[in-house]
């Protein structure tokens, strides 16, 4: 016969509680492991196998918890080979496109980089894993607020964020070694070309809104000479703002 005395009952309850705490912690660890496994699979099959090879970009894509940038925790959907809706008619780009565009910027640690279209803040976080000087602008106020909260929550506090029309860039912080536009422009925005440093690189989807666009790489040579090169076809949400709204 087992006699449960009061002290041993307390001990039992304490043990139960401790077990629950350990199991909960293990659950969290398993969830984190599951996301890490999904991320590793994403990087290998969607990014490395398609030719992205810059070690800094691959490291960033392995480290940034993409599911944290997708609404409602995102789950496994965040690691799929496609864009994901983030509300307000906007999307977080497909992982491969984020990696490809980032690689094209050829960022050195400490480079100054400007992103137009913060959206979910995922691309900004990827940039922040590579360089310490990241600026990002978002035109939709609710998304700008969300960007702010997400970057703070996940510890990307060094990223400078602004709500505004990115067509006009961030003149006070210019020149930038790299500029990445993550919405489709009908033409290369002159203010952004102006704010690109000599030797700088800008990547921007150019073409008709809602139809396929081309990613264009803009480089600024000595004496400000601009060169453009068309890379791959892509599909982005439109860049709004600019002179059309004036
Ligand atoms: N880089 C984002 C994806 C962006 S989707 C990410 O990693 O999630 C494109 C974003 O560009 C949208 O959030 C849209 O509101 C924003 N955008 C469109 N036109 C803009 C403009 N003129 N200035 C700043 N942001 C703009």
Short mmCIF file of C-alpha atoms and ligand atoms in Angstrom, two decimals:
data_model
loop_
_atom_site.label_atom_id
_atom_site.label_comp_id
_atom_site.label_asym_id
_atom_site.label_seq_id
_atom_site.Cartn_x
_atom_site.Cartn_y
_atom_site.Cartn_z
CA UNK A 1 0.00 0.00 0.00
CA UNK A 2 1.26 3.46 -0.86
CA UNK A 3 0.58 6.13 1.67
CA UNK A 4 0.84 9.57 0.25
CA UNK A 5 1.79 11.89 3.02
CA UNK A 6 1.42 15.62 2.58
CA UNK A 7 5.13 16.39 2.00
CA UNK A 8 5.48 13.61 -0.62
CA UNK A 9 2.29 14.81 -2.35
CA UNK A 10 3.91 18.22 -2.59
CA UNK A 11 7.02 16.59 -3.96
CA UNK A 12 4.91 14.74 -6.53
CA UNK A 13 3.16 17.94 -7.58
CA UNK A 14 6.50 19.70 -7.88
CA UNK A 15 7.87 16.85 -9.99
CA UNK A 16 4.77 16.96 -12.21
CA UNK A 17 5.18 20.69 -12.65
CA UNK A 18 8.87 20.29 -13.44
CA UNK A 19 8.09 17.59 -16.02
CA UNK A 20 5.52 19.87 -17.65
CA UNK A 21 8.04 22.69 -17.81
CA UNK A 22 10.68 20.40 -19.33
CA UNK A 23 8.17 19.01 -21.85
CA UNK A 24 7.03 22.51 -22.82
CA UNK A 25 10.65 23.59 -23.29
CA UNK A 26 11.30 20.47 -25.38
CA UNK A 27 8.22 21.29 -27.45
CA UNK A 28 9.54 24.76 -28.15
CA UNK A 29 12.95 23.32 -28.98
CA UNK A 30 11.32 20.81 -31.33
CA UNK A 31 9.34 23.56 -33.06
CA UNK A 32 12.53 25.61 -33.44
CA UNK A 33 14.33 22.50 -34.75
CA UNK A 34 11.48 21.87 -37.19
CA UNK A 35 11.72 25.40 -38.57
CA UNK A 36 15.52 25.15 -38.75
CA UNK A 37 15.14 21.91 -40.73
CA UNK A 38 12.62 23.55 -43.10
CA UNK A 39 15.01 26.48 -43.54
CA UNK A 40 17.96 24.20 -44.28
CA UNK A 41 15.87 22.36 -46.88
CA UNK A 42 14.77 25.71 -48.38
CA UNK A 43 18.37 26.92 -48.68
CA UNK A 44 19.65 23.70 -50.23
CA UNK A 45 16.87 22.94 -52.69
CA UNK A 46 15.57 26.40 -53.63
CA UNK A 47 18.67 28.55 -53.36
CA UNK A 48 21.98 26.66 -53.55
CA UNK A 49 20.80 24.25 -56.23
CA UNK A 50 19.72 27.20 -58.36
CA UNK A 51 23.16 28.72 -58.25
CA UNK A 52 23.33 31.24 -55.38
CA UNK A 53 26.76 30.69 -53.85
CA UNK A 54 27.79 33.82 -51.87
CA UNK A 55 28.57 32.42 -48.38
CA UNK A 56 27.32 35.58 -46.61
CA UNK A 57 23.97 35.38 -48.41
CA UNK A 58 23.59 31.66 -47.74
CA UNK A 59 24.42 32.18 -44.06
CA UNK A 60 21.84 34.98 -43.78
CA UNK A 61 19.16 32.85 -45.44
CA UNK A 62 19.97 30.02 -42.99
CA UNK A 63 19.81 32.29 -39.95
CA UNK A 64 16.80 34.59 -40.43
CA UNK A 65 13.62 32.92 -39.06
CA UNK A 66 11.40 33.51 -42.14
CA UNK A 67 8.26 32.15 -40.40
CA UNK A 68 8.45 35.06 -37.94
CA UNK A 69 7.87 37.55 -40.78
CA UNK A 70 4.77 35.90 -42.18
CA UNK A 71 1.35 36.74 -40.64
CA UNK A 72 0.09 34.46 -37.83
CA UNK A 73 3.41 32.71 -37.35
CA UNK A 74 3.29 31.57 -40.98
CA UNK A 75 4.21 27.98 -40.17
CA UNK A 76 5.69 25.77 -42.83
CA UNK A 77 4.06 27.89 -45.58
CA UNK A 78 6.76 30.49 -44.96
CA UNK A 79 9.42 28.09 -46.28
CA UNK A 80 7.61 27.18 -49.52
CA UNK A 81 9.03 27.98 -52.95
CA UNK A 82 6.67 30.92 -53.52
CA UNK A 83 5.77 34.42 -52.30
CA UNK A 84 3.39 34.65 -49.31
CA UNK A 85 0.66 37.23 -48.73
CA UNK A 86 1.38 39.70 -45.92
CA UNK A 87 -1.90 41.65 -46.17
CA UNK A 88 -2.71 45.02 -47.77
CA UNK A 89 -2.34 43.37 -51.19
CA UNK A 90 1.41 42.89 -50.63
CA UNK A 91 3.66 39.83 -50.53
CA UNK A 92 6.93 38.67 -48.99
CA UNK A 93 9.08 37.61 -51.97
CA UNK A 94 9.92 34.00 -52.80
CA UNK A 95 13.04 32.89 -50.85
CA UNK A 96 15.09 32.35 -54.03
CA UNK A 97 14.36 35.87 -55.29
CA UNK A 98 15.41 37.37 -51.92
CA UNK A 99 18.68 35.41 -52.05
CA UNK A 100 19.30 36.14 -55.74
CA UNK A 101 18.72 39.89 -55.41
CA UNK A 102 20.84 40.06 -52.26
CA UNK A 103 23.70 38.25 -53.98
CA UNK A 104 23.56 40.70 -56.88
CA UNK A 105 24.21 43.58 -54.46
CA UNK A 106 27.64 42.11 -53.63
CA UNK A 107 27.53 43.59 -50.12
CA UNK A 108 30.67 44.02 -48.08
CA UNK A 109 30.34 44.14 -44.27
CA UNK A 110 29.65 47.77 -43.34
CA UNK A 111 28.24 48.68 -46.76
CA UNK A 112 25.37 51.19 -46.72
CA UNK A 113 22.27 49.63 -48.22
CA UNK A 114 18.82 51.11 -48.89
CA UNK A 115 15.73 48.97 -49.37
CA UNK A 116 12.56 50.34 -50.97
CA UNK A 117 9.45 48.41 -49.85
CA UNK A 118 9.99 47.05 -46.32
CA UNK A 119 6.82 44.92 -46.49
CA UNK A 120 7.25 42.10 -43.95
CA UNK A 121 10.79 43.29 -43.04
CA UNK A 122 12.23 39.90 -44.05
CA UNK A 123 14.53 41.27 -46.76
CA UNK A 124 15.72 43.98 -44.35
CA UNK A 125 16.62 41.32 -41.77
CA UNK A 126 18.53 39.32 -44.40
CA UNK A 127 20.48 42.47 -45.31
CA UNK A 128 21.13 43.20 -41.62
CA UNK A 129 22.77 39.77 -41.24
CA UNK A 130 25.33 40.86 -43.85
CA UNK A 131 25.99 44.53 -43.15
CA UNK A 132 25.54 46.88 -40.21
CA UNK A 133 24.13 49.80 -42.18
CA UNK A 134 20.62 49.04 -43.46
CA UNK A 135 17.91 51.61 -44.31
CA UNK A 136 14.38 50.59 -45.31
CA UNK A 137 11.33 52.60 -46.44
CA UNK A 138 7.69 51.49 -46.62
CA UNK A 139 4.82 53.51 -48.09
CA UNK A 140 1.84 51.75 -46.41
CA UNK A 141 1.59 53.11 -42.84
CA UNK A 142 0.28 49.86 -41.29
CA UNK A 143 3.09 47.84 -42.85
CA UNK A 144 5.66 50.45 -41.81
CA UNK A 145 4.42 50.09 -38.22
CA UNK A 146 4.50 46.32 -38.51
CA UNK A 147 8.06 46.43 -39.93
CA UNK A 148 9.09 48.50 -36.97
CA UNK A 149 7.59 46.05 -34.45
CA UNK A 150 8.93 42.94 -36.19
CA UNK A 151 12.51 44.22 -36.45
CA UNK A 152 12.47 45.30 -32.79
CA UNK A 153 10.93 42.02 -31.61
CA UNK A 154 13.55 39.95 -33.42
CA UNK A 155 16.47 42.12 -32.33
CA UNK A 156 17.26 43.80 -35.67
CA UNK A 157 17.39 47.14 -33.90
CA UNK A 158 20.18 48.63 -35.99
CA UNK A 159 17.99 48.75 -39.13
CA UNK A 160 16.84 52.31 -39.81
CA UNK A 161 13.17 52.35 -40.83
CA UNK A 162 11.01 55.05 -42.34
CA UNK A 163 7.42 55.42 -43.44
CA UNK A 164 7.34 57.29 -46.75
CA UNK A 165 7.62 57.21 -50.51
CA UNK A 166 10.78 55.30 -51.40
CA UNK A 167 10.70 56.58 -54.98
CA UNK A 168 12.54 59.60 -53.59
CA UNK A 169 15.02 57.53 -51.60
CA UNK A 170 16.57 58.68 -48.31
CA UNK A 171 18.64 61.72 -49.39
CA UNK A 172 20.01 62.56 -45.92
CA UNK A 173 21.60 59.10 -45.63
CA UNK A 174 22.91 58.96 -49.24
CA UNK A 175 25.08 57.92 -50.96
CA UNK A 176 24.36 54.18 -50.73
CA UNK A 177 26.70 51.40 -51.80
CA UNK A 178 23.65 49.34 -52.68
CA UNK A 179 19.95 49.93 -53.31
CA UNK A 180 17.35 47.18 -53.56
CA UNK A 181 13.85 47.97 -54.81
CA UNK A 182 11.38 45.22 -53.93
CA UNK A 183 8.39 46.53 -55.91
CA UNK A 184 8.05 46.85 -59.69
CA UNK A 185 8.89 50.24 -61.15
CA UNK A 186 7.79 51.47 -64.60
CA UNK A 187 11.20 53.15 -64.96
CA UNK A 188 14.44 53.58 -62.99
CA UNK A 189 13.66 56.25 -60.35
CA UNK A 190 16.12 59.15 -60.99
CA UNK A 191 16.39 60.03 -57.26
CA UNK A 192 17.63 56.50 -56.53
CA UNK A 193 20.21 56.63 -59.32
CA UNK A 194 21.32 59.97 -57.88
CA UNK A 195 21.68 58.45 -54.38
CA UNK A 196 23.78 55.50 -55.56
CA UNK A 197 27.47 55.83 -54.65
CA UNK A 198 30.18 55.64 -57.30
CA UNK A 199 30.93 51.92 -57.58
CA UNK A 200 27.47 51.18 -56.17
CA UNK A 201 24.93 48.59 -57.33
CA UNK A 202 21.16 48.87 -57.50
CA UNK A 203 18.75 46.07 -58.27
CA UNK A 204 15.20 46.87 -59.34
CA UNK A 205 12.34 45.03 -61.06
CA UNK A 206 11.33 47.12 -64.08
CA UNK A 207 8.27 46.62 -66.25
CA UNK A 208 4.49 46.76 -66.46
CA UNK A 209 2.69 46.45 -63.17
CA UNK A 210 0.96 43.10 -62.55
CA UNK A 211 2.76 41.53 -65.53
CA UNK A 212 6.16 39.98 -65.64
CA UNK A 213 8.99 42.42 -65.14
CA UNK A 214 12.74 42.09 -65.53
CA UNK A 215 15.24 42.46 -62.77
CA UNK A 216 17.63 45.18 -63.80
CA UNK A 217 21.08 45.63 -62.28
CA UNK A 218 22.28 49.24 -62.33
CA UNK A 219 25.93 50.02 -61.65
CA UNK A 220 27.49 53.45 -61.26
CA UNK A 221 31.02 53.71 -62.58
CA UNK A 222 33.62 56.42 -62.16
CA UNK A 223 32.36 59.90 -63.10
CA UNK A 224 28.84 58.67 -62.36
CA UNK A 225 28.52 56.67 -65.56
CA UNK A 226 25.44 54.40 -65.34
CA UNK A 227 25.35 50.90 -66.80
CA UNK A 228 22.29 48.64 -66.80
CA UNK A 229 22.05 44.91 -67.30
CA UNK A 230 18.84 42.85 -67.55
CA UNK A 231 19.01 39.72 -65.40
CA UNK A 232 15.95 37.46 -65.00
CA UNK A 233 12.16 37.78 -65.42
CA UNK A 234 10.29 38.27 -62.13
CA UNK A 235 6.87 39.24 -60.85
CA UNK A 236 6.52 41.91 -58.16
CA UNK A 237 3.73 44.05 -56.76
CA UNK A 238 3.84 47.60 -58.17
CA UNK A 239 5.93 50.45 -56.83
CA UNK A 240 3.39 53.13 -55.97
CA UNK A 241 4.11 56.77 -55.17
CA UNK A 242 6.52 58.78 -57.26
CA UNK A 243 5.62 61.64 -59.58
CA UNK A 244 2.39 59.97 -60.78
CA UNK A 245 0.76 60.80 -57.45
CA UNK A 246 1.82 64.42 -57.50
N1 LIG B 1 10.83 43.44 -49.22
C1 LIG B 1 9.56 42.98 -48.73
C2 LIG B 1 8.56 42.61 -49.81
C3 LIG B 1 7.98 43.77 -50.35
S1 LIG B 1 6.46 43.72 -51.20
C4 LIG B 1 9.70 41.80 -47.80
O1 LIG B 1 10.82 41.34 -47.58
O2 LIG B 1 8.69 41.37 -47.27
C5 LIG B 1 6.62 45.38 -51.81
C6 LIG B 1 6.46 46.44 -50.76
O3 LIG B 1 6.78 47.69 -51.38
C7 LIG B 1 5.04 46.57 -50.24
O4 LIG B 1 5.05 46.50 -48.84
C8 LIG B 1 4.60 47.95 -50.73
O5 LIG B 1 3.71 48.59 -49.88
C9 LIG B 1 5.93 48.69 -50.83
N2 LIG B 1 5.97 49.86 -51.70
C10 LIG B 1 5.36 50.03 -52.91
N3 LIG B 1 5.65 51.25 -53.40
C11 LIG B 1 6.48 51.86 -52.49
C12 LIG B 1 7.11 53.14 -52.43
N4 LIG B 1 6.98 54.06 -53.39
N5 LIG B 1 7.89 53.41 -51.35
C13 LIG B 1 8.04 52.51 -50.35
N6 LIG B 1 7.45 51.30 -50.34
C14 LIG B 1 6.67 50.97 -51.40
#
